[in-house]
PDB file of C-alpha atoms in Angstrom:
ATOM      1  CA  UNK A   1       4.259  15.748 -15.468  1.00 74.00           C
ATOM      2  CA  UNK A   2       2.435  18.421 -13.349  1.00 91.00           C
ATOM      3  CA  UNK A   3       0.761  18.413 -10.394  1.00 97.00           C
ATOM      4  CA  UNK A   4      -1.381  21.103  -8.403  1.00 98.00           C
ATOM      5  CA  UNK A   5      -0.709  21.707  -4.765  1.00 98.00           C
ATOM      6  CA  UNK A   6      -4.573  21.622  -2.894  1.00 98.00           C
ATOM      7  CA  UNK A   7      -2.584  22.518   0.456  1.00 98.00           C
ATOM      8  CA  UNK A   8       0.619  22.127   2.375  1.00 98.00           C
ATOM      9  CA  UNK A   9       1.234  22.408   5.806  1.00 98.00           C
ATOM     10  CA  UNK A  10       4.454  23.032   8.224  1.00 98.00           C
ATOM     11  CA  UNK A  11       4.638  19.951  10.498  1.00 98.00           C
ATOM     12  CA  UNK A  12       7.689  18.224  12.421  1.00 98.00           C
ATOM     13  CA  UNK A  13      10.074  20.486  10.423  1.00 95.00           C
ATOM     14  CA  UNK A  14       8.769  19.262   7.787  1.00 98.00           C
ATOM     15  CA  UNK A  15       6.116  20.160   5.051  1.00 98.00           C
ATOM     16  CA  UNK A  16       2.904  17.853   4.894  1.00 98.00           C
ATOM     17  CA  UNK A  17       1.705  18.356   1.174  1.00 98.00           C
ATOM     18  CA  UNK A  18      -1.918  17.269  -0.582  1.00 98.00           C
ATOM     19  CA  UNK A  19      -1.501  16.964  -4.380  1.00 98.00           C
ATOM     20  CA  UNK A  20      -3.591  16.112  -7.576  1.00 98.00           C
ATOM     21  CA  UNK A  21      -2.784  15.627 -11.305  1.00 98.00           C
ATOM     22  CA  UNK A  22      -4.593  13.987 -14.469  1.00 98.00           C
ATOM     23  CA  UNK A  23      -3.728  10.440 -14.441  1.00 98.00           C
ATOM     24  CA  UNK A  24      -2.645   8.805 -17.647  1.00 98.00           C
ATOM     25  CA  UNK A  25      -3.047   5.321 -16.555  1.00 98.00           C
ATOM     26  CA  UNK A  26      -6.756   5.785 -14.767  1.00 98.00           C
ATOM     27  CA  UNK A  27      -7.878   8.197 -16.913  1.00 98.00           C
ATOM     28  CA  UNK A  28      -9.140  10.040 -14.180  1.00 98.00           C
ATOM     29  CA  UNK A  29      -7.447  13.035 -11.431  1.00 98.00           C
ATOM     30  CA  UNK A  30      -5.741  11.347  -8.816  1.00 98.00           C
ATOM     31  CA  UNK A  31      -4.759  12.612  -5.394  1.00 98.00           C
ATOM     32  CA  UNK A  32      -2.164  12.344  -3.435  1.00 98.00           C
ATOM     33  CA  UNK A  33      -0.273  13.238  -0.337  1.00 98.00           C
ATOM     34  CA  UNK A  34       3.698  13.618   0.559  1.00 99.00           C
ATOM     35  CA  UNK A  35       5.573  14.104   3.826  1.00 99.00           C
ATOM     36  CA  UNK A  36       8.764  15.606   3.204  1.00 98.00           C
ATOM     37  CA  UNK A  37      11.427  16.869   5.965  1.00 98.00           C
ATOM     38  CA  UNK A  38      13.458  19.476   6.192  1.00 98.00           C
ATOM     39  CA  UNK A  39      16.655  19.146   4.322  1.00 97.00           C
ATOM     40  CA  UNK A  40      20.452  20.016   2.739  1.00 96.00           C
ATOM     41  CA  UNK A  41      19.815  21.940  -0.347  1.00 95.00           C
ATOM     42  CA  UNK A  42      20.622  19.298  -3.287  1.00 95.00           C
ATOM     43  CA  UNK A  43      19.816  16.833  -0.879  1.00 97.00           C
ATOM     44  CA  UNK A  44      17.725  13.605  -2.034  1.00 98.00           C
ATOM     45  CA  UNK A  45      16.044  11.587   0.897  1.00 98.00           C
ATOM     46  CA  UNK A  46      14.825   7.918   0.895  1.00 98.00           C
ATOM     47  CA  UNK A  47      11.502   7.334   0.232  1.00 98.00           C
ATOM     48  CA  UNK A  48       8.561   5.050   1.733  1.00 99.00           C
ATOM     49  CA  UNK A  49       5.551   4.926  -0.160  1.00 99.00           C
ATOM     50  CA  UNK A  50       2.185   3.828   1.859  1.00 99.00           C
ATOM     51  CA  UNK A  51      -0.707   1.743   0.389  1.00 99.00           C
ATOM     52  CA  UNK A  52      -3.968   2.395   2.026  1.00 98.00           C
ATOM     53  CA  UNK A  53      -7.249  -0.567   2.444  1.00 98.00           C
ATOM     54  CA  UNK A  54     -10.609  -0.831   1.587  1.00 98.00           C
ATOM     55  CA  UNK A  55     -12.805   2.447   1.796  1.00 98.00           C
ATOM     56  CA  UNK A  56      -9.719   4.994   2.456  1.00 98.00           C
ATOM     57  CA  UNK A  57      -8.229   7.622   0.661  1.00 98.00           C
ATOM     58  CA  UNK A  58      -4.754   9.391   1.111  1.00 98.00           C
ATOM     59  CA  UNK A  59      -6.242  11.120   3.887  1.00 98.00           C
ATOM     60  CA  UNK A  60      -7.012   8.034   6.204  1.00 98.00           C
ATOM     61  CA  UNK A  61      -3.144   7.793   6.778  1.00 98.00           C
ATOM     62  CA  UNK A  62      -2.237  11.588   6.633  1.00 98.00           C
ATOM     63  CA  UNK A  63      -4.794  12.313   9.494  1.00 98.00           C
ATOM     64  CA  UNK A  64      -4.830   8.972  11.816  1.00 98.00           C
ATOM     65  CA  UNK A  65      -1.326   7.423  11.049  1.00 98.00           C
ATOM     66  CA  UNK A  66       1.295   9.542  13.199  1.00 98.00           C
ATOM     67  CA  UNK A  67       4.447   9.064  10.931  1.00 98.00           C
ATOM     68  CA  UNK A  68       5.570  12.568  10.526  1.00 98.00           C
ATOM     69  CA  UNK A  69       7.123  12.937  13.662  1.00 98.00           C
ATOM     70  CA  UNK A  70       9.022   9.500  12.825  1.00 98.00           C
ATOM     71  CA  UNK A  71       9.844  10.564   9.543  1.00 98.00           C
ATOM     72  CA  UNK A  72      11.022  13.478  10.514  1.00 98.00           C
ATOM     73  CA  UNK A  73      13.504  12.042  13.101  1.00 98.00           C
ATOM     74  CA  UNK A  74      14.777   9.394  10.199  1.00 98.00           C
ATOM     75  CA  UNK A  75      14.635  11.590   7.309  1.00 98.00           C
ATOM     76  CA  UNK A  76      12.538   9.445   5.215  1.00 98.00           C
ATOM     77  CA  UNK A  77       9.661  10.680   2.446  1.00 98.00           C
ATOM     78  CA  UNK A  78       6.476   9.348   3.059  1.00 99.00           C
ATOM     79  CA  UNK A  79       3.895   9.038  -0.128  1.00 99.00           C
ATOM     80  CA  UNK A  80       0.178   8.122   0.328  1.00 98.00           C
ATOM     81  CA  UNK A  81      -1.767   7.328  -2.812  1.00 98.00           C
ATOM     82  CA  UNK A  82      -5.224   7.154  -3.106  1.00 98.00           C
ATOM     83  CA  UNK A  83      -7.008   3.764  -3.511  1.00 98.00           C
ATOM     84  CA  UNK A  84      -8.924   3.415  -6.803  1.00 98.00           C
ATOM     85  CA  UNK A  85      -9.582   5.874  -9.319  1.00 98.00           C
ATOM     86  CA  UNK A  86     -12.554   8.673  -8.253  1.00 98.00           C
ATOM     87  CA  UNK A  87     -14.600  10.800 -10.779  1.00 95.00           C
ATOM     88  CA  UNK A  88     -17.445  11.062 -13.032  1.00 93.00           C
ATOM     89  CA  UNK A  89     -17.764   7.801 -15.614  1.00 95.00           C
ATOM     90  CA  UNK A  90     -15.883   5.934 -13.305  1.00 98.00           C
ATOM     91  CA  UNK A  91     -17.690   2.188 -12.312  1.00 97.00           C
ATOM     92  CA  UNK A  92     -18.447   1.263  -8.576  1.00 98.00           C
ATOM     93  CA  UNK A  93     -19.867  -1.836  -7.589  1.00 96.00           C
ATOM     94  CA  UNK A  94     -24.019  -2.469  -8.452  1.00 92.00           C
ATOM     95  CA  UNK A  95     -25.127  -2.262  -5.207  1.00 93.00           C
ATOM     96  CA  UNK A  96     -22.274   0.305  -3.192  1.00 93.00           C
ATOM     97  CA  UNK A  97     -20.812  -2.587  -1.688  1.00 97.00           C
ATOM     98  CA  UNK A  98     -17.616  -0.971   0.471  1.00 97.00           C
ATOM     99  CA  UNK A  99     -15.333  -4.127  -1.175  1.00 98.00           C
ATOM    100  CA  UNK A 100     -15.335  -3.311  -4.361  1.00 98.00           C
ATOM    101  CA  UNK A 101     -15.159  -0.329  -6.784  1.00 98.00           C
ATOM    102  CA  UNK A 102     -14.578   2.762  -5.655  1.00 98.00           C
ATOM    103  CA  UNK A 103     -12.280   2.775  -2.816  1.00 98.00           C
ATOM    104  CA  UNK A 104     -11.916  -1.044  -3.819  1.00 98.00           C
ATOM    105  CA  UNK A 105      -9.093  -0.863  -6.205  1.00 98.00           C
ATOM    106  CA  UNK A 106      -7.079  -4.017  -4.995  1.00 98.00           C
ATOM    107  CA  UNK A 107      -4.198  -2.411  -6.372  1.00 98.00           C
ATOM    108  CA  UNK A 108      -4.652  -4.481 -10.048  1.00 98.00           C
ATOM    109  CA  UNK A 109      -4.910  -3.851 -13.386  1.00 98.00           C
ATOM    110  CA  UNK A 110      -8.058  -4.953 -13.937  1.00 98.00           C
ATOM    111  CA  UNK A 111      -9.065  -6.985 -17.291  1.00 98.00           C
ATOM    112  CA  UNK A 112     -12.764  -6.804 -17.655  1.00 98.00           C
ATOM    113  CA  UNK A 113     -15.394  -4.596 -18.234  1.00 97.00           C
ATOM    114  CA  UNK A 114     -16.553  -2.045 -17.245  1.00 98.00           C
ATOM    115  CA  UNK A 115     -13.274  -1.786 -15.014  1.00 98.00           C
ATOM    116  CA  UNK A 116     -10.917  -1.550 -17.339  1.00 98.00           C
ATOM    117  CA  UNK A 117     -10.793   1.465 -18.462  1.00 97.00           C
ATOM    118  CA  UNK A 118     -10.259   3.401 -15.074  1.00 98.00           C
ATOM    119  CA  UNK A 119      -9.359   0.528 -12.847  1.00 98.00           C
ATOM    120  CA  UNK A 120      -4.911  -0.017 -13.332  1.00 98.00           C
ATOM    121  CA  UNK A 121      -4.069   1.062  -9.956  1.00 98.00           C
ATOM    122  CA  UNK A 122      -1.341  -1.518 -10.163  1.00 98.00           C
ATOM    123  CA  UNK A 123       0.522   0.933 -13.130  1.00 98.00           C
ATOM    124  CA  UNK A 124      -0.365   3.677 -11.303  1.00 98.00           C
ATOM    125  CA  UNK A 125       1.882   2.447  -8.495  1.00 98.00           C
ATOM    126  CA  UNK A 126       4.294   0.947  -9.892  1.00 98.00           C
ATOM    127  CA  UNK A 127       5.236   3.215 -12.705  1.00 98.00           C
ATOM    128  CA  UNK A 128       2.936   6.556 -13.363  1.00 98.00           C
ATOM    129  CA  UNK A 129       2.965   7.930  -9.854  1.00 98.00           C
ATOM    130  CA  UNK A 130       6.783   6.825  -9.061  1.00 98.00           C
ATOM    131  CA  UNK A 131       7.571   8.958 -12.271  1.00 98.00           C
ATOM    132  CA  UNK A 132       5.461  11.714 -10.366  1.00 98.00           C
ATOM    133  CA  UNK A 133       7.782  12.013  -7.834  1.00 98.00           C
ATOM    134  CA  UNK A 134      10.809  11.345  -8.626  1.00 98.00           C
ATOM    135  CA  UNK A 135      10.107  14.551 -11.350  1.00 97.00           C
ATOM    136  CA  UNK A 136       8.870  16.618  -8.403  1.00 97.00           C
ATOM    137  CA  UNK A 137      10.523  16.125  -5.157  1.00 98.00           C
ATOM    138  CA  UNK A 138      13.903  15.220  -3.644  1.00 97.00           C
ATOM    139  CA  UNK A 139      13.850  11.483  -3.481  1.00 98.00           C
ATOM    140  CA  UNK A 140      16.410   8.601  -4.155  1.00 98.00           C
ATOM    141  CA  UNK A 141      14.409   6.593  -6.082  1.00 98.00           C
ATOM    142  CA  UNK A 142      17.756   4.164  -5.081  1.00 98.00           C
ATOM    143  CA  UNK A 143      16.060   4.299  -1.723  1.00 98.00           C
ATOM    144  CA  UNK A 144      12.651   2.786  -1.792  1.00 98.00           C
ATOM    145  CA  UNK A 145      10.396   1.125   1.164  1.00 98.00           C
ATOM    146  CA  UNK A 146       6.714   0.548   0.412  1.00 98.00           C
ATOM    147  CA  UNK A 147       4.475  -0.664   3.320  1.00 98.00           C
ATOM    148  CA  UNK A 148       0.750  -0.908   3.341  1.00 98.00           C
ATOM    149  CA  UNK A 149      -2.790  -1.634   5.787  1.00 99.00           C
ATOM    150  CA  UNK A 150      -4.934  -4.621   4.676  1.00 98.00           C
ATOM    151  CA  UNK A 151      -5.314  -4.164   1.147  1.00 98.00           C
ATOM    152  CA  UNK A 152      -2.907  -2.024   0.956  1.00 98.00           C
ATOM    153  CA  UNK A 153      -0.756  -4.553   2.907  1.00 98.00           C
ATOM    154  CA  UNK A 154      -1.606  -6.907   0.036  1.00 98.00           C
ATOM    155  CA  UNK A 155      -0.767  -3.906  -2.534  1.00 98.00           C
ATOM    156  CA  UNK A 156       2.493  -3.550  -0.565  1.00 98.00           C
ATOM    157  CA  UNK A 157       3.517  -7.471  -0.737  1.00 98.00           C
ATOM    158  CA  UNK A 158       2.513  -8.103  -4.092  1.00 98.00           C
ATOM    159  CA  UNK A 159       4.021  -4.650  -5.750  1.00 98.00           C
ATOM    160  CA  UNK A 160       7.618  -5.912  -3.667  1.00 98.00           C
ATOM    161  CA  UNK A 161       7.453  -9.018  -4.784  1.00 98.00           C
ATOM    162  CA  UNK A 162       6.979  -9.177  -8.529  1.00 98.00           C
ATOM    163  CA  UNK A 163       9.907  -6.265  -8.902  1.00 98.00           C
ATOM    164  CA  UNK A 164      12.677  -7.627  -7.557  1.00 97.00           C
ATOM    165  CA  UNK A 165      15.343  -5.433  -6.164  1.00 96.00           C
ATOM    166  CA  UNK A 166      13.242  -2.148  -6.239  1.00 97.00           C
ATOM    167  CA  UNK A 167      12.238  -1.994  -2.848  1.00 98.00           C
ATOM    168  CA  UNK A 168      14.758  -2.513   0.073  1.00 98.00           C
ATOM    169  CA  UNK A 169      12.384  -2.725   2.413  1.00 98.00           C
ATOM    170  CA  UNK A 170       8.748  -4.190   2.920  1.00 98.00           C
ATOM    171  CA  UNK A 171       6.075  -4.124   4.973  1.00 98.00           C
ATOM    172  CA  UNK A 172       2.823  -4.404   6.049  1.00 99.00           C
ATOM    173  CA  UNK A 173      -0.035  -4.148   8.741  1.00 99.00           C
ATOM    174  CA  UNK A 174      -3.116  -6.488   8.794  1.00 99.00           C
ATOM    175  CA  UNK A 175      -2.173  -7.649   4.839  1.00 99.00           C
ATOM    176  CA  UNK A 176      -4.507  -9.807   2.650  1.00 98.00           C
ATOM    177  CA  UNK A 177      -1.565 -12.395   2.384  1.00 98.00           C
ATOM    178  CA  UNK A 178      -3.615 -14.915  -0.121  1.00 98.00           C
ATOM    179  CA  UNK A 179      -6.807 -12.815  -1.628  1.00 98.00           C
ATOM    180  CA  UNK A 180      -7.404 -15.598  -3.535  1.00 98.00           C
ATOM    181  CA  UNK A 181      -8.487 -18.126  -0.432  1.00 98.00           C
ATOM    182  CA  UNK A 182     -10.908 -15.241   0.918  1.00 98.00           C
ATOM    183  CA  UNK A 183     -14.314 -13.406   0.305  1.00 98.00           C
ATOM    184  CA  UNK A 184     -12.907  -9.744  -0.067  1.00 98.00           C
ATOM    185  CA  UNK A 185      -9.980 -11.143  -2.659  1.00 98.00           C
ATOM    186  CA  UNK A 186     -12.074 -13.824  -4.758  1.00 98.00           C
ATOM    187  CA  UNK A 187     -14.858 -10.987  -5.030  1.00 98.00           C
ATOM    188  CA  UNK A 188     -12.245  -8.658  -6.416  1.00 98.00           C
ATOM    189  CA  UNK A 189      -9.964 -10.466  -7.973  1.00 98.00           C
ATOM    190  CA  UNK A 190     -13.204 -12.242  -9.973  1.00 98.00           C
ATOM    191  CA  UNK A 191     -14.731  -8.731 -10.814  1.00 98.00           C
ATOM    192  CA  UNK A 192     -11.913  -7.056 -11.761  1.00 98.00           C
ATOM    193  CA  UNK A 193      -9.825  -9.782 -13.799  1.00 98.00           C
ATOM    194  CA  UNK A 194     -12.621 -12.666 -14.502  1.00 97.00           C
ATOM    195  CA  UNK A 195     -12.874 -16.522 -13.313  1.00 93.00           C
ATOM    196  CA  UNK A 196      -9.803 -17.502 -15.263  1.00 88.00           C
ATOM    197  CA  UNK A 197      -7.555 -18.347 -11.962  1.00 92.00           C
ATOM    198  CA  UNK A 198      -4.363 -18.610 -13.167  1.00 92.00           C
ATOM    199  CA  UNK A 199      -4.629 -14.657 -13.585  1.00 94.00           C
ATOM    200  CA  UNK A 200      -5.361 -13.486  -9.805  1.00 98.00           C
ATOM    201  CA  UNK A 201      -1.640 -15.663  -9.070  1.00 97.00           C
ATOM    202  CA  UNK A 202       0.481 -12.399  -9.530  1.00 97.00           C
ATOM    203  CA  UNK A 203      -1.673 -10.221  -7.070  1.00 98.00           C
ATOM    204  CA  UNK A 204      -1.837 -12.930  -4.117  1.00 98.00           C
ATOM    205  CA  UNK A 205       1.110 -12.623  -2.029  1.00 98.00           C
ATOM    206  CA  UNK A 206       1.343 -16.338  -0.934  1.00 98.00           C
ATOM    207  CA  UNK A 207       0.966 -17.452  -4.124  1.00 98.00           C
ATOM    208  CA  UNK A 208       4.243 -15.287  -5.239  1.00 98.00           C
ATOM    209  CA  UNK A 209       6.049 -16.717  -2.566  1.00 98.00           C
ATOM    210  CA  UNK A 210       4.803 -19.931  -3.400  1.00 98.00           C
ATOM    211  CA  UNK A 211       5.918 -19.391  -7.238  1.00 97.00           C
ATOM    212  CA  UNK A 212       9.696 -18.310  -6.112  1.00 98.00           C
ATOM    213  CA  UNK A 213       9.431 -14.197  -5.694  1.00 98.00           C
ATOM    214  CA  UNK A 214      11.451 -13.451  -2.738  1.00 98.00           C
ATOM    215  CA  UNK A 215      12.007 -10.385  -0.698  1.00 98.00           C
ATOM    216  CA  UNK A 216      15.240  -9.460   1.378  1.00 97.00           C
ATOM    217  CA  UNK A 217      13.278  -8.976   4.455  1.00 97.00           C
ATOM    218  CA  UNK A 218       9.772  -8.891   5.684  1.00 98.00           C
ATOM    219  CA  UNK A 219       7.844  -6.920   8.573  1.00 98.00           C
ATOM    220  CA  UNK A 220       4.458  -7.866   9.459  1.00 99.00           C
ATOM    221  CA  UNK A 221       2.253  -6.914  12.469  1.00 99.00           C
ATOM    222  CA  UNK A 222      -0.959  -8.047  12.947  1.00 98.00           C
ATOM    223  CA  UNK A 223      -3.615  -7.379  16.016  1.00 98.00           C
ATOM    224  CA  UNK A 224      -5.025 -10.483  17.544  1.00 98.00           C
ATOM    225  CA  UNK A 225      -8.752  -8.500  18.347  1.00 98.00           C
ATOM    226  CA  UNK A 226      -8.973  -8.119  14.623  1.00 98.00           C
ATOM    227  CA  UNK A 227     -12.559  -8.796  13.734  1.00 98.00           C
ATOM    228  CA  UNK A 228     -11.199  -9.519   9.949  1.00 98.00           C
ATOM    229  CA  UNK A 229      -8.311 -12.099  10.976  1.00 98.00           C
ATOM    230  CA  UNK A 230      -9.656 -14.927  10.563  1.00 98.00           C
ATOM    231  CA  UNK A 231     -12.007 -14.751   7.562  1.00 98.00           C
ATOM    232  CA  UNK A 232     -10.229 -12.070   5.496  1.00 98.00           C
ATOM    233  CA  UNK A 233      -6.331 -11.889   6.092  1.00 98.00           C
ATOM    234  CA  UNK A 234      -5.816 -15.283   6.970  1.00 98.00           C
ATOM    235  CA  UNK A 235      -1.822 -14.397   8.628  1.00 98.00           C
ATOM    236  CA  UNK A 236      -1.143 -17.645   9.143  1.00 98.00           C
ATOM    237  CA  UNK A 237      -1.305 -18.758   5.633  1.00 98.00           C
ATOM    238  CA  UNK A 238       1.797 -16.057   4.948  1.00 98.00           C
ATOM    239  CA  UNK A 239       3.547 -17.670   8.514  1.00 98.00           C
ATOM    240  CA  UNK A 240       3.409 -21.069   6.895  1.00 98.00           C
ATOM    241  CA  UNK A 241       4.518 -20.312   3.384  1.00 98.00           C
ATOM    242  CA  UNK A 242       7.335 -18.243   4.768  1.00 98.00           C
ATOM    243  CA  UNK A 243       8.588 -20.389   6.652  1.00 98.00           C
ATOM    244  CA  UNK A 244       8.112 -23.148   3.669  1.00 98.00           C
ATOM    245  CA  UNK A 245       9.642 -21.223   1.275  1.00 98.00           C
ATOM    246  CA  UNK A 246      13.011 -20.349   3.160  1.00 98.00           C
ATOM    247  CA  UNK A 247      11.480 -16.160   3.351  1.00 98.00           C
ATOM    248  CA  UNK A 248      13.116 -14.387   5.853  1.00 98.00           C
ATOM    249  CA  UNK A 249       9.931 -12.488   8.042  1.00 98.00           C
ATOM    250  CA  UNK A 250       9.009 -11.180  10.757  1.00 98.00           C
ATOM    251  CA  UNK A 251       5.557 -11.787  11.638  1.00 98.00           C
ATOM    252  CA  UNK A 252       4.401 -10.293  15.303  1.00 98.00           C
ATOM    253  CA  UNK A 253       0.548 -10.903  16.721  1.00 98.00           C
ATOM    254  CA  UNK A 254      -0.335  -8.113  18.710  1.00 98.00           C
ATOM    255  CA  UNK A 255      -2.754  -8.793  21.539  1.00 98.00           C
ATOM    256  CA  UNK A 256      -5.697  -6.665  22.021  1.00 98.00           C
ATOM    257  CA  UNK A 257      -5.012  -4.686  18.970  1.00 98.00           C
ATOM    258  CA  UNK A 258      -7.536  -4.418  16.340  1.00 98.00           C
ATOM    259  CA  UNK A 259      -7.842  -3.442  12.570  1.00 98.00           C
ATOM    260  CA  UNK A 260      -8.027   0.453  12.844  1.00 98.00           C
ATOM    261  CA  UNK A 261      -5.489   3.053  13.214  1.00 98.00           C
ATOM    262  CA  UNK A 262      -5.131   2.727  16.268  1.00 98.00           C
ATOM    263  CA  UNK A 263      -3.319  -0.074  16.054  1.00 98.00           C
ATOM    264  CA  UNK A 264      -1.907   1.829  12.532  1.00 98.00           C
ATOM    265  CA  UNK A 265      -0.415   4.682  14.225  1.00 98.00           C
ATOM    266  CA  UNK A 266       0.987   2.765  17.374  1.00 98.00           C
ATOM    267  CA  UNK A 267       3.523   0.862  15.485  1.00 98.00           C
ATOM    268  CA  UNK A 268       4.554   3.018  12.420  1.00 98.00           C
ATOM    269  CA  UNK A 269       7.169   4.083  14.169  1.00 98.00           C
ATOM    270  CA  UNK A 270       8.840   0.789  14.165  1.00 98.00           C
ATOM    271  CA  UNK A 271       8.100   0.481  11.055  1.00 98.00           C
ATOM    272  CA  UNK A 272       9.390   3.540   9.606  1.00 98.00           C
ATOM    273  CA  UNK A 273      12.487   2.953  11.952  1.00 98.00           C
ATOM    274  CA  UNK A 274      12.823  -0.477  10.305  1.00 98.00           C
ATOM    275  CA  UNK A 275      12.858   0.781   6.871  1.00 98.00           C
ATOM    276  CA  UNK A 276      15.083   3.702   7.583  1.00 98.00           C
ATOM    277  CA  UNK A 277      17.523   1.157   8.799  1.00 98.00           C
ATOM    278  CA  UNK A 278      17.500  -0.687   5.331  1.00 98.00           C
ATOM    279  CA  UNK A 279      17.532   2.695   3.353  1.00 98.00           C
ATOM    280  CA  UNK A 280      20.099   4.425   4.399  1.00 89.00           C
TER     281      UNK A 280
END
């Protein structure tokens, strides 16, 4: 399982690193980027693994979302996939539409073509790139978080909750809680698994919850000036089936802030403070 180094940097004692390798699963070279601080020879460090949103790369977060210095400070690996698979042969949407295709991955394995082929971001996540790292750097894969931004945030919820016991801690800013009650999820849940409704259940966060899946904790902030809130992500749907289904969370409405990093990058610290406090 190899992987080429496109750059690494020195940053908050630590070393910021941009990698790349020939995905199995997509079919396609996939990049990605991983924070890792200074440490004891030998030494394995917990790991949080970020899920990006529509139209972003690894870079949106390694650029805009200030969680190095944090990081740093709590000794915690920090792993940003891309979104979707990139390359020649691979489908976008007809008419370049920004929520769907390339960029657009939703995290899923999709069922129907032309997406199949490339389109299984959800085995990328959850089993080719995890393999990645654990052959290549010094985490304690005992030790996970996963967190996430929108559709990543969905990503995030939805990875957590259909494999039990594999992540200690979850969050999540500005999630798609219930992609199947909203324009950006029905589109790609529709175009990348088909009309059959019973199928876009395991990638719809509500509807896990819903079903039984449960998580040991849950930490969700979302910005009250978001222009997306109340069409898109919908965070009351995830308040109400929380608190239905007996799901411990922690779901804070930010005033003022909106959907960009901005709002990202002033609360990762908590976050990453609140995972580091489950990990270790």
């Amino acid at each position: 399982m190899t992987i080429e180094t496109l750059s690494t940097n020195r940053s908050f004692g630590g070393t910021q690193g941009v990698y790349s390798h020939a995905s199995v699963e997509t079919g396609t070279t996939m990049t990605f980027s991983v924070f890792v601080p200074d440490h004891a020879p030998g030494a394995k460090l917990p790991v949080v693994w970020y899920l990006s949103g529509l139209t972003c790369t690894h870079a949106n977060v390694t650029e805009k979302g200030e969680f190095r210095r944090a990081c740093a400070e709590l000794g915690l690996i920090f792993v940003a996939p891309d979104t979707s698979p990139r390359g020649e042969g691979v489908p976008d949407d007809a008419d370049g539409a920004y929520d769907f295709g390339l960029g657009a991955g939703f995290y899923v394995d999709a069922t129907e073509a032309p997406f199949a082929q490339h389109y299984r971001m959800r085995s990328y996540v959850e089993r080719e790139l995890p393999g990645l790292i654990a052959s290549n750097f010094a985490v304690d894969m005992s030790a996970q978080g996963i967190m996430g931004h929108s559709m990543g945030g969905h990503g995030a919820l939805t990875i957590s909750l259909r494999n039990p016991g594999r992540f200690r801690s979850t969050s999540a800013f500005a999630p798609i809680v219930a992609p199947a009650q909203v324009p950006w999820g029905q589109k790609a849940l529709g175009g990348y698994l088909g009309q059959h409704r019973n199928a876009w259940s395991e990638y719809d966060a509500c509807a896990l919850i819903d079903g039984g899946a449960r998580l040991p904790d849950l930490l969700v902030d979302q910005g009250e000036a978001d222009n997306f809130l109340a069409e898109q992500l919908k965070t009351h749907l995830l308040e109400e089936t929380c608190a239905k289904a007996e799901q411990k969370a922690t779901i804070r409405m930010q005033p003022g802030y909106d959907h960009s990093y901005y709002f990202i990058s002033t609360f990762m610290a908590d976050h990453l403070a609140w995972h580091a406090e489950r990990l270790k």
